[in-house]
């Protein structure tokens, strides 16, 4: 990933032996206003990687944020350690990737998990990870911005989103009575302690806005701070750094 012109450093960090277990940390010139962990989407599938997060980094760095663009093991291909992605490997990686920040000198007082599509699922899940023994004790985001996030796994499966992507990710159809499934489903984890903004394009047909609306309704009903931010555009407008939708996301970050 090329370093943005206004950044002081760009560093590749690893958290495991698999080629997908790495992150790219980019620091702005001067003292960062906080840290944004950028989690890419692609329905957790191996063919979609960190290149979908990279275009957002220069804009975030220019706005004064340190950024950690996170790669992780995904569904569909085994890596060097013999394990592909899915549950629990993908979640292990997201947790370990965010925990890299504990080994830096960055101030984590404001730590935003920002993710698109399946990355929105992972970013929102990361705010609940320490509730569960497997991922307890790690670094927690203080805020979440989900961009067209897959936040209701059972609903996404029922709607056939991503051509069966939820079942491939879980390894089976979601079971609302299985604690292992509800532990990785953002909708089942409301209320969070952290505020959540769900930025969603009104014309999104890949991940319908109902995914965000359902999450926000449940979170607010449970007493959490959550907001649906509907913007013009489709599934990818929200991650186009030249779009008004992305400008709206920057406004949210500016208000933290």
Tab-separated table of C-alpha atoms in Angstrom:
chain	number	residue	atom	x	y	z
A	1	UNK	CA	0.000	0.000	0.000
A	2	UNK	CA	1.605	3.324	-0.993
A	3	UNK	CA	1.953	5.814	1.834
A	4	UNK	CA	-0.305	8.854	1.512
A	5	UNK	CA	1.599	12.048	0.858
A	6	UNK	CA	0.584	13.584	4.171
A	7	UNK	CA	1.472	10.603	6.350
A	8	UNK	CA	4.671	10.293	8.316
A	9	UNK	CA	4.986	6.504	8.330
A	10	UNK	CA	3.457	3.383	6.861
A	11	UNK	CA	4.290	0.063	8.501
A	12	UNK	CA	3.292	-3.530	7.795
A	13	UNK	CA	2.563	-5.509	10.957
A	14	UNK	CA	1.955	-9.242	11.245
A	15	UNK	CA	0.013	-11.161	13.883
A	16	UNK	CA	0.502	-14.732	12.615
A	17	UNK	CA	2.286	-16.908	10.082
A	18	UNK	CA	-0.473	-17.027	7.472
A	19	UNK	CA	-0.002	-14.626	4.524
A	20	UNK	CA	-3.362	-13.059	5.334
A	21	UNK	CA	-2.501	-12.327	8.969
A	22	UNK	CA	-1.239	-8.786	8.658
A	23	UNK	CA	-2.266	-5.161	8.887
A	24	UNK	CA	-0.933	-1.881	7.514
A	25	UNK	CA	-0.538	0.932	10.028
A	26	UNK	CA	-0.399	4.438	8.600
A	27	UNK	CA	0.261	7.448	10.814
A	28	UNK	CA	-0.475	11.033	9.851
A	29	UNK	CA	2.054	13.799	10.214
A	30	UNK	CA	1.814	15.099	13.751
A	31	UNK	CA	-0.186	13.670	16.632
A	32	UNK	CA	-3.135	11.528	15.481
A	33	UNK	CA	-6.594	12.555	16.631
A	34	UNK	CA	-7.342	8.872	17.173
A	35	UNK	CA	-7.136	5.509	15.449
A	36	UNK	CA	-9.456	4.000	12.844
A	37	UNK	CA	-9.308	0.267	12.167
A	38	UNK	CA	-10.498	-0.262	8.568
A	39	UNK	CA	-12.005	-3.705	7.907
A	40	UNK	CA	-12.767	-4.585	4.299
A	41	UNK	CA	-15.795	-6.515	3.102
A	42	UNK	CA	-16.501	-9.092	0.418
A	43	UNK	CA	-18.861	-11.500	2.229
A	44	UNK	CA	-15.861	-12.977	4.086
A	45	UNK	CA	-14.703	-14.576	0.791
A	46	UNK	CA	-11.077	-15.210	-0.134
A	47	UNK	CA	-11.310	-13.390	-3.473
A	48	UNK	CA	-11.860	-10.041	-1.760
A	49	UNK	CA	-8.955	-8.580	0.176
A	50	UNK	CA	-7.377	-5.551	1.765
A	51	UNK	CA	-7.386	-3.695	-1.551
A	52	UNK	CA	-11.006	-2.838	-0.774
A	53	UNK	CA	-9.911	-0.982	2.374
A	54	UNK	CA	-6.907	0.803	0.915
A	55	UNK	CA	-8.716	3.624	-0.945
A	56	UNK	CA	-10.097	5.013	2.329
A	57	UNK	CA	-6.730	5.292	4.051
A	58	UNK	CA	-5.412	8.503	2.411
A	59	UNK	CA	-8.623	10.345	3.225
A	60	UNK	CA	-8.560	9.244	6.848
A	61	UNK	CA	-4.892	10.099	7.243
A	62	UNK	CA	-5.431	13.519	5.663
A	63	UNK	CA	-8.139	14.089	8.285
A	64	UNK	CA	-5.610	13.346	11.034
A	65	UNK	CA	-6.420	9.732	11.854
A	66	UNK	CA	-3.936	6.929	12.297
A	67	UNK	CA	-5.316	3.971	10.366
A	68	UNK	CA	-4.906	0.229	10.691
A	69	UNK	CA	-6.065	-1.469	7.480
A	70	UNK	CA	-6.690	-5.051	8.470
A	71	UNK	CA	-6.347	-8.249	6.459
A	72	UNK	CA	-7.623	-11.575	7.744
A	73	UNK	CA	-8.186	-15.187	6.717
A	74	UNK	CA	-11.273	-15.561	4.572
A	75	UNK	CA	-13.574	-18.320	3.354
A	76	UNK	CA	-12.592	-20.346	0.323
A	77	UNK	CA	-8.859	-20.920	0.499
A	78	UNK	CA	-6.553	-22.448	3.100
A	79	UNK	CA	-3.484	-20.432	3.980
A	80	UNK	CA	0.005	-21.362	5.076
A	81	UNK	CA	-1.231	-22.619	8.441
A	82	UNK	CA	-3.672	-24.978	6.750
A	83	UNK	CA	-6.737	-23.116	7.990
A	84	UNK	CA	-8.911	-20.969	5.831
A	85	UNK	CA	-11.288	-18.362	7.132
A	86	UNK	CA	-14.746	-18.561	8.594
A	87	UNK	CA	-15.800	-19.054	12.181
A	88	UNK	CA	-13.743	-18.936	14.327
A	89	UNK	CA	-10.600	-18.218	12.297
A	90	UNK	CA	-11.736	-14.947	10.724
A	91	UNK	CA	-12.854	-13.656	14.115
A	92	UNK	CA	-9.615	-14.783	15.741
A	93	UNK	CA	-7.768	-12.751	13.132
A	94	UNK	CA	-9.835	-9.599	13.540
A	95	UNK	CA	-9.331	-9.760	17.301
A	96	UNK	CA	-5.595	-10.382	16.971
A	97	UNK	CA	-5.237	-7.685	14.325
A	98	UNK	CA	-6.862	-5.059	16.526
A	99	UNK	CA	-4.739	-6.242	19.455
A	100	UNK	CA	-1.646	-5.228	17.470
A	101	UNK	CA	-2.462	-1.697	18.580
A	102	UNK	CA	-1.618	-2.583	22.179
A	103	UNK	CA	2.004	-2.928	21.099
A	104	UNK	CA	2.203	0.578	19.653
A	105	UNK	CA	2.600	3.972	21.285
A	106	UNK	CA	-0.701	5.187	19.846
A	107	UNK	CA	-3.290	6.751	22.127
A	108	UNK	CA	-6.295	4.420	21.978
A	109	UNK	CA	-8.676	6.730	23.833
A	110	UNK	CA	-10.585	7.112	20.560
A	111	UNK	CA	-10.480	3.861	18.613
A	112	UNK	CA	-13.008	3.507	15.811
A	113	UNK	CA	-13.804	0.187	14.157
A	114	UNK	CA	-14.954	1.017	10.625
A	115	UNK	CA	-15.975	-1.685	8.191
A	116	UNK	CA	-17.843	-2.148	4.938
A	117	UNK	CA	-20.330	-4.949	4.185
A	118	UNK	CA	-18.942	-8.099	5.833
A	119	UNK	CA	-16.332	-5.755	7.278
A	120	UNK	CA	-19.198	-3.864	8.892
A	121	UNK	CA	-20.204	-7.133	10.525
A	122	UNK	CA	-16.650	-7.699	11.750
A	123	UNK	CA	-16.197	-4.124	12.982
A	124	UNK	CA	-19.458	-4.235	14.936
A	125	UNK	CA	-18.710	-7.713	16.253
A	126	UNK	CA	-15.319	-6.473	17.476
A	127	UNK	CA	-17.089	-4.150	19.906
A	128	UNK	CA	-18.633	-7.195	21.632
A	129	UNK	CA	-15.688	-9.581	21.404
A	130	UNK	CA	-14.485	-9.261	24.988
A	131	UNK	CA	-17.820	-10.628	26.260
A	132	UNK	CA	-16.765	-14.053	25.047
A	133	UNK	CA	-14.028	-16.099	26.662
A	134	UNK	CA	-12.265	-16.945	23.413
A	135	UNK	CA	-11.650	-13.270	22.597
A	136	UNK	CA	-11.656	-11.735	26.078
A	137	UNK	CA	-8.975	-9.415	27.371
A	138	UNK	CA	-8.114	-7.648	24.141
A	139	UNK	CA	-8.323	-4.133	22.766
A	140	UNK	CA	-11.879	-2.809	22.463
A	141	UNK	CA	-13.091	-0.183	19.978
A	142	UNK	CA	-14.646	2.889	21.547
A	143	UNK	CA	-16.886	3.650	18.542
A	144	UNK	CA	-18.208	1.727	15.525
A	145	UNK	CA	-19.062	2.876	12.013
A	146	UNK	CA	-20.697	0.141	9.950
A	147	UNK	CA	-20.908	0.892	6.229
A	148	UNK	CA	-23.608	-1.230	4.593
A	149	UNK	CA	-22.906	-3.843	7.228
A	150	UNK	CA	-24.221	-7.393	7.393
A	151	UNK	CA	-25.519	-7.032	10.943
A	152	UNK	CA	-28.294	-9.641	11.082
A	153	UNK	CA	-26.812	-12.980	10.094
A	154	UNK	CA	-30.048	-14.957	10.254
A	155	UNK	CA	-31.850	-12.355	8.171
A	156	UNK	CA	-28.997	-12.197	5.679
A	157	UNK	CA	-29.045	-15.977	5.322
A	158	UNK	CA	-32.808	-16.063	4.842
A	159	UNK	CA	-32.502	-13.407	2.138
A	160	UNK	CA	-29.721	-15.317	0.362
A	161	UNK	CA	-27.261	-12.453	0.599
A	162	UNK	CA	-23.910	-13.187	-0.981
A	163	UNK	CA	-25.127	-16.465	-2.476
A	164	UNK	CA	-25.092	-18.402	0.772
A	165	UNK	CA	-22.199	-16.435	2.256
A	166	UNK	CA	-23.494	-16.554	5.821
A	167	UNK	CA	-23.702	-20.360	5.881
A	168	UNK	CA	-20.249	-20.590	4.319
A	169	UNK	CA	-18.885	-18.219	6.976
A	170	UNK	CA	-20.501	-20.036	9.893
A	171	UNK	CA	-20.038	-23.506	8.429
A	172	UNK	CA	-23.792	-24.127	8.610
A	173	UNK	CA	-27.088	-22.284	8.468
A	174	UNK	CA	-27.400	-19.858	11.403
A	175	UNK	CA	-29.145	-21.268	14.460
A	176	UNK	CA	-30.658	-18.620	16.778
A	177	UNK	CA	-30.581	-21.130	19.639
A	178	UNK	CA	-26.859	-21.862	19.285
A	179	UNK	CA	-24.735	-19.669	21.582
A	180	UNK	CA	-21.773	-20.097	19.229
A	181	UNK	CA	-23.799	-18.497	16.428
A	182	UNK	CA	-25.303	-15.695	18.497
A	183	UNK	CA	-21.825	-14.813	19.794
A	184	UNK	CA	-20.786	-13.770	16.295
A	185	UNK	CA	-24.057	-12.101	15.262
A	186	UNK	CA	-24.150	-8.334	15.916
A	187	UNK	CA	-27.943	-8.263	16.153
A	188	UNK	CA	-27.809	-10.867	18.924
A	189	UNK	CA	-25.229	-8.825	20.843
A	190	UNK	CA	-27.248	-5.655	21.372
A	191	UNK	CA	-26.934	-3.540	23.389
A	192	UNK	CA	-23.305	-2.544	22.962
A	193	UNK	CA	-21.588	-0.117	25.304
A	194	UNK	CA	-20.128	1.708	22.299
A	195	UNK	CA	-22.093	4.017	19.989
A	196	UNK	CA	-22.737	2.632	16.508
A	197	UNK	CA	-23.422	4.532	13.300
A	198	UNK	CA	-24.851	2.487	10.433
A	199	UNK	CA	-24.133	4.302	7.167
A	200	UNK	CA	-26.128	2.725	4.356
A	201	UNK	CA	-26.914	3.594	0.751
A	202	UNK	CA	-30.623	3.916	0.066
A	203	UNK	CA	-30.247	2.048	-3.245
A	204	UNK	CA	-28.105	-0.820	-1.923
A	205	UNK	CA	-29.318	-4.104	-3.413
A	206	UNK	CA	-26.331	-6.202	-2.296
A	207	UNK	CA	-26.851	-5.625	1.415
A	208	UNK	CA	-30.284	-3.995	1.775
A	209	UNK	CA	-30.687	-1.055	4.177
A	210	UNK	CA	-33.044	-3.249	6.223
A	211	UNK	CA	-29.931	-4.912	7.643
A	212	UNK	CA	-28.884	-1.636	9.251
A	213	UNK	CA	-32.418	-0.562	10.131
A	214	UNK	CA	-33.132	-3.818	11.936
A	215	UNK	CA	-29.925	-3.514	13.933
A	216	UNK	CA	-30.495	0.122	14.887
A	217	UNK	CA	-34.105	-0.529	15.912
A	218	UNK	CA	-33.047	-3.417	18.151
A	219	UNK	CA	-30.097	-1.535	19.626
A	220	UNK	CA	-32.126	1.572	20.450
A	221	UNK	CA	-34.924	-0.542	21.934
A	222	UNK	CA	-32.308	-2.199	24.165
A	223	UNK	CA	-31.036	1.182	25.372
A	224	UNK	CA	-27.917	1.465	23.214
A	225	UNK	CA	-26.724	4.456	21.217
A	226	UNK	CA	-27.167	3.624	17.540
A	227	UNK	CA	-28.089	5.665	14.489
A	228	UNK	CA	-29.055	4.836	10.920
A	229	UNK	CA	-27.383	7.275	8.535
A	230	UNK	CA	-29.054	6.762	5.183
A	231	UNK	CA	-27.172	8.254	2.241
A	232	UNK	CA	-27.732	8.406	-1.485
A	233	UNK	CA	-26.135	5.651	-3.523
A	234	UNK	CA	-25.568	1.928	-3.746
A	235	UNK	CA	-23.472	-0.640	-1.916
A	236	UNK	CA	-20.146	0.817	-2.975
A	237	UNK	CA	-20.914	4.534	-2.787
A	238	UNK	CA	-20.242	4.486	0.947
A	239	UNK	CA	-16.606	3.477	0.351
A	240	UNK	CA	-15.969	5.848	-2.551
A	241	UNK	CA	-13.671	8.518	-1.050
A	242	UNK	CA	-14.926	11.058	-3.614
A	243	UNK	CA	-18.593	10.598	-2.702
A	244	UNK	CA	-20.893	12.629	-0.444
A	245	UNK	CA	-21.600	9.363	1.379
A	246	UNK	CA	-17.962	9.094	2.430
A	247	UNK	CA	-17.954	12.785	3.349
A	248	UNK	CA	-20.836	11.995	5.698
A	249	UNK	CA	-18.727	9.293	7.338
A	250	UNK	CA	-15.905	11.786	7.820
A	251	UNK	CA	-18.408	14.141	9.467
A	252	UNK	CA	-19.309	11.403	11.927
A	253	UNK	CA	-15.638	10.901	12.757
A	254	UNK	CA	-15.127	14.639	13.100
A	255	UNK	CA	-17.824	14.716	15.749
A	256	UNK	CA	-16.181	12.156	18.038
